[in-house]
Short mmCIF file of C-alpha atoms in Angstrom, two decimals:
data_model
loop_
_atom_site.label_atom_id
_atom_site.label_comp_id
_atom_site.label_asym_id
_atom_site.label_seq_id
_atom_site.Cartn_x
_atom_site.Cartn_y
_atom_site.Cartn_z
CA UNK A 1 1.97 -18.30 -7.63
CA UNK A 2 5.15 -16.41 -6.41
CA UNK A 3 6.58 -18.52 -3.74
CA UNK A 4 10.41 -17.97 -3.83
CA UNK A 5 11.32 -21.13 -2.34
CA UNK A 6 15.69 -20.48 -1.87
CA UNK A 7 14.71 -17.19 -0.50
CA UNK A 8 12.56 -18.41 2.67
CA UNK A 9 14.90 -21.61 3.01
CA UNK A 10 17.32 -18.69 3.49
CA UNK A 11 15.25 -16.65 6.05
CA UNK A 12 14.34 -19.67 7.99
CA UNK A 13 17.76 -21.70 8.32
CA UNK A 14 19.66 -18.25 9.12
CA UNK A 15 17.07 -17.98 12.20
CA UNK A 16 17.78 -21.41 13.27
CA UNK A 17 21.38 -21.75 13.41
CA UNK A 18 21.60 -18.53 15.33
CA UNK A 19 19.30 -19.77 17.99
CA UNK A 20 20.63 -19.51 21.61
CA UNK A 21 21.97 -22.46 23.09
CA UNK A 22 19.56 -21.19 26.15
CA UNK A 23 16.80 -21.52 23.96
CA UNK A 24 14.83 -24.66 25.94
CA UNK A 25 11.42 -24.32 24.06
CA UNK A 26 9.41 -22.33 21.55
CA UNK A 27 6.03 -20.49 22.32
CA UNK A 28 3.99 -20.27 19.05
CA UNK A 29 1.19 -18.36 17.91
CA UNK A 30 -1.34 -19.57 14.74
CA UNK A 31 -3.62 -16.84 13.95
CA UNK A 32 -5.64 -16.42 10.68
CA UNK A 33 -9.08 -15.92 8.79
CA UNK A 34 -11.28 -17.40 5.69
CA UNK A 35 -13.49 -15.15 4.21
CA UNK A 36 -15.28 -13.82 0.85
CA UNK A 37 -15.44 -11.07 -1.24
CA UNK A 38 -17.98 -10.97 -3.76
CA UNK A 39 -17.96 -6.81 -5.49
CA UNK A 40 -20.45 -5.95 -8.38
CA UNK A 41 -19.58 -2.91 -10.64
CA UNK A 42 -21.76 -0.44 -11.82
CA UNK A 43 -20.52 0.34 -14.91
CA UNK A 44 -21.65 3.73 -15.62
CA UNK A 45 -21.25 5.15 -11.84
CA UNK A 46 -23.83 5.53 -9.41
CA UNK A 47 -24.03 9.49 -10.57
CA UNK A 48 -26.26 7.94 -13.31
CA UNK A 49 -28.22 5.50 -11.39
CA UNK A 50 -27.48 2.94 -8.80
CA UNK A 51 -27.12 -0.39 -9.68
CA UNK A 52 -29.23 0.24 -12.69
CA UNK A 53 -25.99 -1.43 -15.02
CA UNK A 54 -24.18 -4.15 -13.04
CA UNK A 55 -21.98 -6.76 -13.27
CA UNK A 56 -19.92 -8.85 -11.32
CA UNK A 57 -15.72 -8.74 -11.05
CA UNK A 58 -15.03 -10.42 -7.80
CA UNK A 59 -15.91 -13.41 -5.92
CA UNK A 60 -12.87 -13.87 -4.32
CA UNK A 61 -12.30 -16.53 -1.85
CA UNK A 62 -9.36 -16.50 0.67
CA UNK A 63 -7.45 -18.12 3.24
CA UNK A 64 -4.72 -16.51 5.38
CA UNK A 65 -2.62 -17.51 8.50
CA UNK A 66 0.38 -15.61 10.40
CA UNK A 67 2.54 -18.01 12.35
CA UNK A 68 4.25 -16.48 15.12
CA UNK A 69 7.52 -18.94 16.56
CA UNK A 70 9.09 -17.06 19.73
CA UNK A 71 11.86 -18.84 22.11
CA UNK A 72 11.47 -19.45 25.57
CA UNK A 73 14.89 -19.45 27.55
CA UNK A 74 15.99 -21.00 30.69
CA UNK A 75 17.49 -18.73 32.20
CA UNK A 76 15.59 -15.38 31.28
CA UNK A 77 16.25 -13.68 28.31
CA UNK A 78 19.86 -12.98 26.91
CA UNK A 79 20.63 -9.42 26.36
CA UNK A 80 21.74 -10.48 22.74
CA UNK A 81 18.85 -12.91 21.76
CA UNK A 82 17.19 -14.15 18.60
CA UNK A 83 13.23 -12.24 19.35
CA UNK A 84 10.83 -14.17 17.04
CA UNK A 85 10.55 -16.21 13.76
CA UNK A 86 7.25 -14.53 11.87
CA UNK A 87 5.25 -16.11 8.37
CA UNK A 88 2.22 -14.84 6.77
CA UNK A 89 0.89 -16.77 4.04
CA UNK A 90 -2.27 -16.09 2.00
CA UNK A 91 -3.86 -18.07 -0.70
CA UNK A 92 -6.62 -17.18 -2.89
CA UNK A 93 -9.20 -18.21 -5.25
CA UNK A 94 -11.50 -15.94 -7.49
CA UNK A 95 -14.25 -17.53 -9.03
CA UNK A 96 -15.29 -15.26 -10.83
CA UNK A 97 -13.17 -16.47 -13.57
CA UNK A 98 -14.51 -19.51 -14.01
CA UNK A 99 -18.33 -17.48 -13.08
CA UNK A 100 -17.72 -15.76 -16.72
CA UNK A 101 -16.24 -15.77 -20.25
CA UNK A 102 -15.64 -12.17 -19.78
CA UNK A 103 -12.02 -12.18 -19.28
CA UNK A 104 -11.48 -14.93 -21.57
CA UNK A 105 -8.95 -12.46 -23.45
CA UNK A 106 -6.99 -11.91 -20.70
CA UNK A 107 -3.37 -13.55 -21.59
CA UNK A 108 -2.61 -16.54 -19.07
CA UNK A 109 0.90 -16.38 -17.83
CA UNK A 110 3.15 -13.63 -16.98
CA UNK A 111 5.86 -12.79 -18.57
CA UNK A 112 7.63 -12.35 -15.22
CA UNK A 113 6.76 -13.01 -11.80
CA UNK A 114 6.12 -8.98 -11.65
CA UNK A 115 3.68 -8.91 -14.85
CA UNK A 116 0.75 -10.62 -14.19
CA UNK A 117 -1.63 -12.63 -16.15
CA UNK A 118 -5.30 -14.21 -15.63
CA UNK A 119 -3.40 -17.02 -13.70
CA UNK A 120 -2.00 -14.84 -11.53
CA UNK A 121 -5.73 -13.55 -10.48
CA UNK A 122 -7.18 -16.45 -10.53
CA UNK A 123 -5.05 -18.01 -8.11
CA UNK A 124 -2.76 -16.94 -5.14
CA UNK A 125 -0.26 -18.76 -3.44
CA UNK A 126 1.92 -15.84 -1.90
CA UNK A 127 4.07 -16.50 1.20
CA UNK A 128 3.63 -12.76 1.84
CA UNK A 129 5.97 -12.31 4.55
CA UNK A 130 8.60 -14.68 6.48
CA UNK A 131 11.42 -12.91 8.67
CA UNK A 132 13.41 -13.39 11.91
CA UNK A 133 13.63 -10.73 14.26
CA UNK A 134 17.25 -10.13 16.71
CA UNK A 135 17.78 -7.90 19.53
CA UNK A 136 20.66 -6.78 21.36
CA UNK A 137 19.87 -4.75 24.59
CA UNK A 138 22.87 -3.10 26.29
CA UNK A 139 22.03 -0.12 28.51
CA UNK A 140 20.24 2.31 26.89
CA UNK A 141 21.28 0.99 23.70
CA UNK A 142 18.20 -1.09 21.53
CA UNK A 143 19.74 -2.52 18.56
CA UNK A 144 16.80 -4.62 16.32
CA UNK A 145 17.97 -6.40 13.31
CA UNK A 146 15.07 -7.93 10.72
CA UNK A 147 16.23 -10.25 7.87
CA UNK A 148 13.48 -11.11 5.45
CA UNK A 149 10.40 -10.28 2.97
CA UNK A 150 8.56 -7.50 5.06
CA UNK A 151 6.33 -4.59 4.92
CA UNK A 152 7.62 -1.05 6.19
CA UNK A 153 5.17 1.80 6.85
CA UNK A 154 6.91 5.23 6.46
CA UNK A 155 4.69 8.29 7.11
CA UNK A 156 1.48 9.72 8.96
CA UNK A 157 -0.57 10.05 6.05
CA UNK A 158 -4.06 7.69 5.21
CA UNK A 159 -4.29 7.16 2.16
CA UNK A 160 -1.20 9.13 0.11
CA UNK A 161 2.07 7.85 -0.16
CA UNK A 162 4.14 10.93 0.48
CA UNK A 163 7.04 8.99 2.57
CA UNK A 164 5.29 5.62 2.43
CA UNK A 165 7.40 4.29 -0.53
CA UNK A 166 9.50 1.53 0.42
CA UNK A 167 7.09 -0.98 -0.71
CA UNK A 168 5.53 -1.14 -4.09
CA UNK A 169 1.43 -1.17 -4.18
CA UNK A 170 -0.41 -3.84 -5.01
CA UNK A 171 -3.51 -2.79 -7.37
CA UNK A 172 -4.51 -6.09 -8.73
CA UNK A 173 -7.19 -6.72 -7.37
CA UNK A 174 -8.20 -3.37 -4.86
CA UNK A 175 -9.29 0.02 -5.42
CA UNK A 176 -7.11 2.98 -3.38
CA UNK A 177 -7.64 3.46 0.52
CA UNK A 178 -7.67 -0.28 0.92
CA UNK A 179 -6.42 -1.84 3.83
CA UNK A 180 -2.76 -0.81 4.04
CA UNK A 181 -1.34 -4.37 4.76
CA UNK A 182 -3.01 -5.91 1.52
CA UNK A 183 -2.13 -2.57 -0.59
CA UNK A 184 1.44 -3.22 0.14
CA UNK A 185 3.66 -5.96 -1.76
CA UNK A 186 5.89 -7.18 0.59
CA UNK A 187 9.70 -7.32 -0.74
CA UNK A 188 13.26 -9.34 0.98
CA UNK A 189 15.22 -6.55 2.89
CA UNK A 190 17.37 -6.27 5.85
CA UNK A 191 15.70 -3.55 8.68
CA UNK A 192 18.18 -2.26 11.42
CA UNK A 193 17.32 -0.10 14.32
CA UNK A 194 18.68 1.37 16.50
CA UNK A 195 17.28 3.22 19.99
CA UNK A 196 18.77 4.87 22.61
CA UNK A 197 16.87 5.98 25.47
CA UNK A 198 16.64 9.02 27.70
CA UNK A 199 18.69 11.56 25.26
CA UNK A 200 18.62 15.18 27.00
CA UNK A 201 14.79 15.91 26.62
CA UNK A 202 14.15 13.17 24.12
CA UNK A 203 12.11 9.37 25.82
CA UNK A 204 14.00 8.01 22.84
CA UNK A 205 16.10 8.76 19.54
CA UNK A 206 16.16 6.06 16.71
CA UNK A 207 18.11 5.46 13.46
CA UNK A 208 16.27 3.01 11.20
CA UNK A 209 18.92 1.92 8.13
CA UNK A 210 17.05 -0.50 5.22
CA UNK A 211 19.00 -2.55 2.52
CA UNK A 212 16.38 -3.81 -0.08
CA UNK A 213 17.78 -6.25 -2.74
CA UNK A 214 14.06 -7.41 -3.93
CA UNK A 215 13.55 -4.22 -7.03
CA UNK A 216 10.28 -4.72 -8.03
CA UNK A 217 7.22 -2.10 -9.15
CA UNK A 218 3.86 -1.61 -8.46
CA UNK A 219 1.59 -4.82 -8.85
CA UNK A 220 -0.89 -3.45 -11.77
CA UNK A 221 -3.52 -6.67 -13.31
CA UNK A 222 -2.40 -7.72 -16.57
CA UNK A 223 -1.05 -5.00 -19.04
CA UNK A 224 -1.59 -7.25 -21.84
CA UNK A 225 -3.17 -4.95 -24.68
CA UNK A 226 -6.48 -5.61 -24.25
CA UNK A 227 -6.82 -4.51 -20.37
CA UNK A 228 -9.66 -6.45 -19.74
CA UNK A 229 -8.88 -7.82 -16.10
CA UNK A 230 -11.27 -6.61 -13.61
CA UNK A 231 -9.04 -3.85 -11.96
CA UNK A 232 -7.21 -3.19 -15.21
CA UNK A 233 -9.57 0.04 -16.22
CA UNK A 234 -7.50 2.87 -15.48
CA UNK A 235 -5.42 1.77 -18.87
CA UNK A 236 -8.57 0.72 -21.44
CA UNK A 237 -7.28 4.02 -23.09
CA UNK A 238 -4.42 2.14 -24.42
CA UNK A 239 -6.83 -1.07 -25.29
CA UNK A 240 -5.38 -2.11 -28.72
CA UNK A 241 -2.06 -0.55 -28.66
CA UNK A 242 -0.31 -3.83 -27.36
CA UNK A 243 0.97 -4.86 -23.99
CA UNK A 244 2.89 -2.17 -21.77
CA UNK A 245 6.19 -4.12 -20.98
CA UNK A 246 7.90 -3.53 -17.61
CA UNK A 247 11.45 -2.69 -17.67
CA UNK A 248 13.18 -2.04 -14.22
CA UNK A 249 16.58 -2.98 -12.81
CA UNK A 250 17.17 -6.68 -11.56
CA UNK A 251 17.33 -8.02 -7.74
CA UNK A 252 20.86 -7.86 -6.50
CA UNK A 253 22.80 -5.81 -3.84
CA UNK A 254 24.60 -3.75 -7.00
CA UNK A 255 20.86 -2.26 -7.35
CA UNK A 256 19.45 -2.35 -4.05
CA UNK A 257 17.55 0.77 -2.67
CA UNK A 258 18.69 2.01 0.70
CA UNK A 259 16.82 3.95 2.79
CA UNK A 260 16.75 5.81 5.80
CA UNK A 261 14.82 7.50 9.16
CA UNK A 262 15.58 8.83 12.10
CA UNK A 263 13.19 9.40 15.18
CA UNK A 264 12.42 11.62 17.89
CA UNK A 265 9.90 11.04 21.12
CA UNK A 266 9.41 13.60 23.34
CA UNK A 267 5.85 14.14 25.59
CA UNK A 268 2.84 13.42 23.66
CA UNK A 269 5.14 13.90 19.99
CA UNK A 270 7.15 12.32 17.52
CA UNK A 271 8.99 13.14 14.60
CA UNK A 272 10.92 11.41 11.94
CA UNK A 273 13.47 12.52 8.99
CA UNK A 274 13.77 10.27 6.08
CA UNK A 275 15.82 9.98 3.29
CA UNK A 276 15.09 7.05 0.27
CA UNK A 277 17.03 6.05 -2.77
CA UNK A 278 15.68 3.88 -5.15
CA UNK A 279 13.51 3.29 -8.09
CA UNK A 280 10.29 4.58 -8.76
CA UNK A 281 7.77 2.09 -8.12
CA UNK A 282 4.97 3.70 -10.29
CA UNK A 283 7.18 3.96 -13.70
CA UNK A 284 6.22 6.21 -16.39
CA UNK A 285 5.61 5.39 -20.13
CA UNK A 286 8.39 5.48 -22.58
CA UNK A 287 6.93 5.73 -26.27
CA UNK A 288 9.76 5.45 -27.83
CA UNK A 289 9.82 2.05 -29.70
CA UNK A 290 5.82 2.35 -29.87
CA UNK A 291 6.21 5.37 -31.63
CA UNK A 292 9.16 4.19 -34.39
CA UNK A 293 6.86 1.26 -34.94
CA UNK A 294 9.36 -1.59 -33.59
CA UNK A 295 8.05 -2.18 -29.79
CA UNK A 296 5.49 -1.81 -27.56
CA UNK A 297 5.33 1.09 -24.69
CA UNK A 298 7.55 0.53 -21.34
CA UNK A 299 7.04 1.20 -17.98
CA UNK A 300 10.55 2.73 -17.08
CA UNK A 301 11.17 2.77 -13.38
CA UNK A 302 14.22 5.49 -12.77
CA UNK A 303 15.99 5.88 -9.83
CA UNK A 304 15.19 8.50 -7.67
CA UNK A 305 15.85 10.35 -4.24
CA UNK A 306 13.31 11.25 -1.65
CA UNK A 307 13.98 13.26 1.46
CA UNK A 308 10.80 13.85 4.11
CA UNK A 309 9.63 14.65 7.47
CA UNK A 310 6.45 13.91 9.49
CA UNK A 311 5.29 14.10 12.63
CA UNK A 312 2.78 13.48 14.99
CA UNK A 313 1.20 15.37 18.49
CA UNK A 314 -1.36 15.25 20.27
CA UNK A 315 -2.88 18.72 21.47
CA UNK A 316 -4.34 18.74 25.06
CA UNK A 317 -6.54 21.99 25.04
CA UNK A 318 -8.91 20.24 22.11
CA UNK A 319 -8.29 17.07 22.85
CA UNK A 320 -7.07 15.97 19.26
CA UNK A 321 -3.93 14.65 17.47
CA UNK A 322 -2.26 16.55 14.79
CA UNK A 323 0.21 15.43 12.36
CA UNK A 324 1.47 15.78 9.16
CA UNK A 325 3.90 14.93 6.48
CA UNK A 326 6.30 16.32 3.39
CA UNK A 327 8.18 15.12 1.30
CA UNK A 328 10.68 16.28 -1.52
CA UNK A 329 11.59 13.83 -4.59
CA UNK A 330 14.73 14.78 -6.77
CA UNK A 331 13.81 14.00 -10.19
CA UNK A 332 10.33 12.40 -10.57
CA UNK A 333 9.33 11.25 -13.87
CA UNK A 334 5.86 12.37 -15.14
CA UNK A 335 4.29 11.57 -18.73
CA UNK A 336 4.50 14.33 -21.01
CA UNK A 337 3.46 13.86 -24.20
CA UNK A 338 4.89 17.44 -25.49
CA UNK A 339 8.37 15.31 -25.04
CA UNK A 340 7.42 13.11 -27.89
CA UNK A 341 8.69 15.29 -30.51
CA UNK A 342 12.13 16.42 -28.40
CA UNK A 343 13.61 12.90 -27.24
CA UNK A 344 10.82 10.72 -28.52
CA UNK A 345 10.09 9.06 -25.09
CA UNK A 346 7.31 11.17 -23.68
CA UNK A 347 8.49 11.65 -19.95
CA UNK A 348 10.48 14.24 -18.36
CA UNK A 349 11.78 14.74 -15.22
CA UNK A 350 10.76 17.06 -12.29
CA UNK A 351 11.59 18.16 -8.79
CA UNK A 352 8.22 17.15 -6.51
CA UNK A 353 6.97 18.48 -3.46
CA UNK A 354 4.76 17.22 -1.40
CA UNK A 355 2.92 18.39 1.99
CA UNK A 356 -0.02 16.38 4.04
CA UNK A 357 -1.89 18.07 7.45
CA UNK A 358 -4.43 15.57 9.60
CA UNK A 359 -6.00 15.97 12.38
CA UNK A 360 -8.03 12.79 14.72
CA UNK A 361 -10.32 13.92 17.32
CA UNK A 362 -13.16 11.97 19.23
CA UNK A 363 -16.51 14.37 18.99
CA UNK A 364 -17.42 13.88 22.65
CA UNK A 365 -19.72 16.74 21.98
CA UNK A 366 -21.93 14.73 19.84
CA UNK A 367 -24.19 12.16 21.29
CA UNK A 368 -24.85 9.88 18.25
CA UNK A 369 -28.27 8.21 18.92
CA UNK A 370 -28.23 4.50 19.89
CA UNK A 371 -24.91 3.57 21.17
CA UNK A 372 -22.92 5.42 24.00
CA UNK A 373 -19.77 5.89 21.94
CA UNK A 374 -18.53 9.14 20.56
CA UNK A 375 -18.48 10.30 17.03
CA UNK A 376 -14.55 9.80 15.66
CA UNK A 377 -13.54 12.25 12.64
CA UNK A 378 -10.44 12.75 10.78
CA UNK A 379 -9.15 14.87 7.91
CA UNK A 380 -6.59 16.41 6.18
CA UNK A 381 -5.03 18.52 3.45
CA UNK A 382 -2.73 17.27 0.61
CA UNK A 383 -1.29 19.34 -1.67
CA UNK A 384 1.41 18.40 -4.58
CA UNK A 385 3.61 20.39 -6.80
CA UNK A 386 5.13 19.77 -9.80
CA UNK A 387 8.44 21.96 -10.73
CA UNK A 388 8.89 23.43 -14.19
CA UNK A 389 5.76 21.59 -15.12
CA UNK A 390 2.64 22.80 -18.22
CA UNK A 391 -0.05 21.39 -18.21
CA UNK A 392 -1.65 22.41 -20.83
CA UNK A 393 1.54 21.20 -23.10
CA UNK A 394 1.74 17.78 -21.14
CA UNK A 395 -1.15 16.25 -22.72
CA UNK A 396 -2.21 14.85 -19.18
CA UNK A 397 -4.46 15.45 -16.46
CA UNK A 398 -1.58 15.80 -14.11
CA UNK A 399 -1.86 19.65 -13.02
CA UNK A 400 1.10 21.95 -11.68
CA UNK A 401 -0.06 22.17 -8.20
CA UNK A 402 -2.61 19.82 -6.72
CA UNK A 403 -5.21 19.59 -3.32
CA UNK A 404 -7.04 17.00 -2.17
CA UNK A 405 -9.36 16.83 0.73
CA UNK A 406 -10.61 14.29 2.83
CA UNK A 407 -12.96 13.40 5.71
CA UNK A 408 -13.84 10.11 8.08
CA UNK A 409 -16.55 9.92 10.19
CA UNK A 410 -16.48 6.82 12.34
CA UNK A 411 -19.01 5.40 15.19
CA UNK A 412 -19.71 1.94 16.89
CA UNK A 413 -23.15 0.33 18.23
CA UNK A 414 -23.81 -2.77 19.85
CA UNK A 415 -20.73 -2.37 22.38
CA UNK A 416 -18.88 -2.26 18.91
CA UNK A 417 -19.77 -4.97 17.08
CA UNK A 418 -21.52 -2.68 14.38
CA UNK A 419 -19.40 -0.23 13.09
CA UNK A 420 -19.94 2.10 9.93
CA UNK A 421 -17.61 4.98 8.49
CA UNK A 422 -18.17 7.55 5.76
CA UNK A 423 -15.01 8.82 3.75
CA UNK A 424 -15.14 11.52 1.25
CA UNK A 425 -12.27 12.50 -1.00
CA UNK A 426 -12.33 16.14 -2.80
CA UNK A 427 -10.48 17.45 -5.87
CA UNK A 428 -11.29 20.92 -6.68
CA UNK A 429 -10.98 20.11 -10.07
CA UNK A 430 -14.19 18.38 -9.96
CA UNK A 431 -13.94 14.92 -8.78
CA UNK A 432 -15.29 13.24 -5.54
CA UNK A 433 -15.10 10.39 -4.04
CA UNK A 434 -17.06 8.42 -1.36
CA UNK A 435 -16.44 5.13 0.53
CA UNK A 436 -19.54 3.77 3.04
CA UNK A 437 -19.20 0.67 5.02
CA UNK A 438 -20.72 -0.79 8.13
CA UNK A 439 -19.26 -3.49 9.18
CA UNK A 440 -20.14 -6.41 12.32
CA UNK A 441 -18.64 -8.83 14.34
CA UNK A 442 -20.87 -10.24 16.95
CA UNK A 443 -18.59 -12.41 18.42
CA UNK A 444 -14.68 -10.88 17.04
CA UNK A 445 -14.63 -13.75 15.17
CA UNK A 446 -16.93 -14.39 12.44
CA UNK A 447 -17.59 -10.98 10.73
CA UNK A 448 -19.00 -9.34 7.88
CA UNK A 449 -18.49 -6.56 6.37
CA UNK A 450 -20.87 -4.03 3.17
CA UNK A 451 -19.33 -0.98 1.75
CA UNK A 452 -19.20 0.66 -1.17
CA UNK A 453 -16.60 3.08 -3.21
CA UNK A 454 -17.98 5.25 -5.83
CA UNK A 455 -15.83 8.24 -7.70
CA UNK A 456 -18.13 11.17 -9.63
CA UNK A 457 -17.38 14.47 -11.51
CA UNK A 458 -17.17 15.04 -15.46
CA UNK A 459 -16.02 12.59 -17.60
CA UNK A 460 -13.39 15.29 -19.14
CA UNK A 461 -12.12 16.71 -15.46
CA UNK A 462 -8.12 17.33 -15.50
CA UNK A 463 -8.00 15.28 -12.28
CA UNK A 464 -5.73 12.75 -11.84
CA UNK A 465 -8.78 10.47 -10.73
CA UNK A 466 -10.36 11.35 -14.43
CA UNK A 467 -9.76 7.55 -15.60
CA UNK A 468 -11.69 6.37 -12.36
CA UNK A 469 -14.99 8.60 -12.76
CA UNK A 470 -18.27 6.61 -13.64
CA UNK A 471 -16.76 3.55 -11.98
CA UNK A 472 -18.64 2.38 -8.62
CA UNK A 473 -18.46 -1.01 -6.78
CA UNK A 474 -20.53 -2.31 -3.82
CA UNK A 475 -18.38 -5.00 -1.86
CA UNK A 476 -20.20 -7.88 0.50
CA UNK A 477 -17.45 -9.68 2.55
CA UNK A 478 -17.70 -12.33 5.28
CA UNK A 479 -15.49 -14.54 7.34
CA UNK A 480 -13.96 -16.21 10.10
CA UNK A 481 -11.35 -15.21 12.16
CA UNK A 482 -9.11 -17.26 14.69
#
């Protein structure tokens, strides 16, 4: 339960005593959902039967609202003006634990409110974001000011985090290419933006500055030795070498990351520049105290500097969008076990490149039977490298250059109420894998959803998705929406 209490007082008095005086009512908006998730694992992968080894890890059961609190004014809105008041809460119960013994040996309580425990899964009480939005409007001057815990979606990309990193991940309880909004762990930061219209043969140039107090790293389920939380897999080959401890900098302005973008519209295009300095969210294992015998292994969480670029276009003669994304990280920490015998801590630094290319176009060439709508596709191309980097001396599956490949296919029936989607992720190193779901909504309010996500390929492929081959989960969810 992570409710920080001061923190939201904060939020919410700041927005009320700078209320207009003009301010003669308040429009609201409650909007929110109950649903379930129940997800069965095959344990060996469906590349060696389908459902032939089950067993179940989620039955997850969920309420969520967003409140929405905008002022009305008397006399028509103020050029300087307080815009809106915004809370998202979302609470959580998975039964599963109480369905099983089998995560019994899960530790209970978190050392910190950023190391989980079984309680912490069991249970969610997250007020996951609260802020208050200003806006000053003079000319062709837009000035936006957002106080509060917030997400903030850098990037073009679906799926890899080139430039999206100002928010840590959330991989508790979800596999990768989840829904973006629950993958990201909101944080407390001040957003300002500014926009001026009509420059020479820009619609619009903006300057978007962050301030992020709120340090905290990726959301993993309990690193507690024995790894035995339902989405704790990826680590079972430490299982008996103790808990992983997190170690990264404390929440206060003297560490707060800072970040940067600035944005261009012209015709059918945009383009941004970014620049981000903080900590990486990810951390890397130091083996240093593990190794002498007198601690367990740490996540370390360095700072670092990333500078990027995307953009986005759409291309009249086919009829598509293009965009892409790259990104360049100053000192990025991989695990390297070759270190182990130089400085004892078994990470070293590297310069890391990035580069992303999509393209979105509606196949109104092909009819797909039953239902008048066209065939949607998207892919792209990532590729990664890794300066001054062996891998054959790193003792890791992390190569010196990477690619990755992926594909969506996306249709609607019954005037869209059914939808399914195919997604297909490629490694040339030998691992796939493949997301299905359908889901339907007869009414865009109650709704249900099927899918599955499945990754195959050798169980020894140097792949950085090696830990997640022979895992495969099929996902029923249903709900209510208002």
């Amino acid at each position: 339960m992570r409710i920080a209490l001061h923190k939201i007082i904060i939020c919410i008095g700041v927005a009320l005593m700078l209320l207009p005086i003009n301010a003669s009512a308040f429009e609201t908006s409650f909007k929110g959902r109950v649903q379930s998730t129940y997800v069965i694992r095959d344990i060996d992968g469906f590349q060696y039967g389908i459902l032939d080894d089950t067993e179940a890890v989620q039955l997850r059961n969920e309420f969520k609202f967003d409140l929405l609190v905008e002022p009305s004014y008397k006399q028509g809105r103020p050029k300087v003006r307080m815009e809106k008041l915004y809370i998202s809460y979302r609470g959580a119960y998975d039964a599963i634990f109480d369905l099983t013994d089998r995560y019994d040996n899960i530790r209970e309580k978190s050392p910190r409110d950023y190391e989980y425990g079984r309680d912490d899964l069991k249970l969610e009480n997250d007020l996951r974001e609260v802020f208050v939005d200003f806006r000053a409007e003079l000319g062709k001057h837009l000035t936006d000011l957002r106080i509060g815990r917030q997400i903030v979606q850098w990037g073009e990309s679906d799926g890899f985090n080139l430039m999206n990193i100002v928010n840590p991940q959330d991989n508790r309880f979800l596999m990768f290419f989840a829904d973006v909004e629950d993958l990201a762990d909101p944080v407390y930061m001040a957003k300002l933006e500014h926009t001026l219209l009509q420059v020479g043969p820009f619609q619009s140039v903006g300057l978007q500055l962050l301030v992020i107090p709120d340090i905290r790293p990726n959301q993993y389920a309990p690193l507690d030795g024995v790894f035995d939380a339902p989405y704790a897999f990826p680590f079972k080959a430490f299982a008996g070498m103790g808990p992983i401890e997190e170690d990264i900098a404390d929440s206060s302005l003297d560490n707060s990351e800072f970040g940067a973008r600035l944005g261009f519209a012209f015709g059918m295009s945009t383009a941004y520049l970014y620049y981000f300095k903080g900590y990486q969210d990810a951390g890397v294992l130091d083996w240093t105290d593990f190794m002498a015998g007198t601690g367990n292994l740490v996540f370390r969480h360095p700072e670092i500097k990333t500078y990027g670029f995307s953009f986005n276009t759409f291309i009249t003669p086919i009829d598509a969008v293009l965009r892409g994304e790259a990104s360049f990280t100053e000192g990025q920490y991989f695990t390297n076990l070759a270190d182990l015998g130089v400085s004892g801590k078994g990470y070293t630094d590297h310069d890391y490149y990035q580069a992303l290319i999509g393209i979105d176009r509606d196949m109104t060439e092909i009819h797909v039977p039953g239902t008048d709508s066209v065939l949607g596709a998207s892919a792209q191309i990532y590729y990664a490298h890794v300066d001054d980097w062996d891998q054959n001396t790193s003792g890791t599956a992390t190569p010196e250059d990477s690619w990755r490949y992926t594909a969506l296919l996306y249709t609607d029936f019954i005037h869209g109420s059914l939808k399914p989607s195919v997604f297909v992720m490629y490694d040339p190193r030998g691992t796939w894998m493949t997301s299905v779901a359908c889901s339907y909504s007869p009414d865009g309010q109650w709704y249900g959803k099927i899918s599955q996500i499945s990754f195959y390929g050798p169980n020894d492929a140097l792949s950085p998705f090696s830990a997640m081959v022979g895992t495969s989960e099929l996902s029923l969810q249903f709900g209510y929406r208002w």
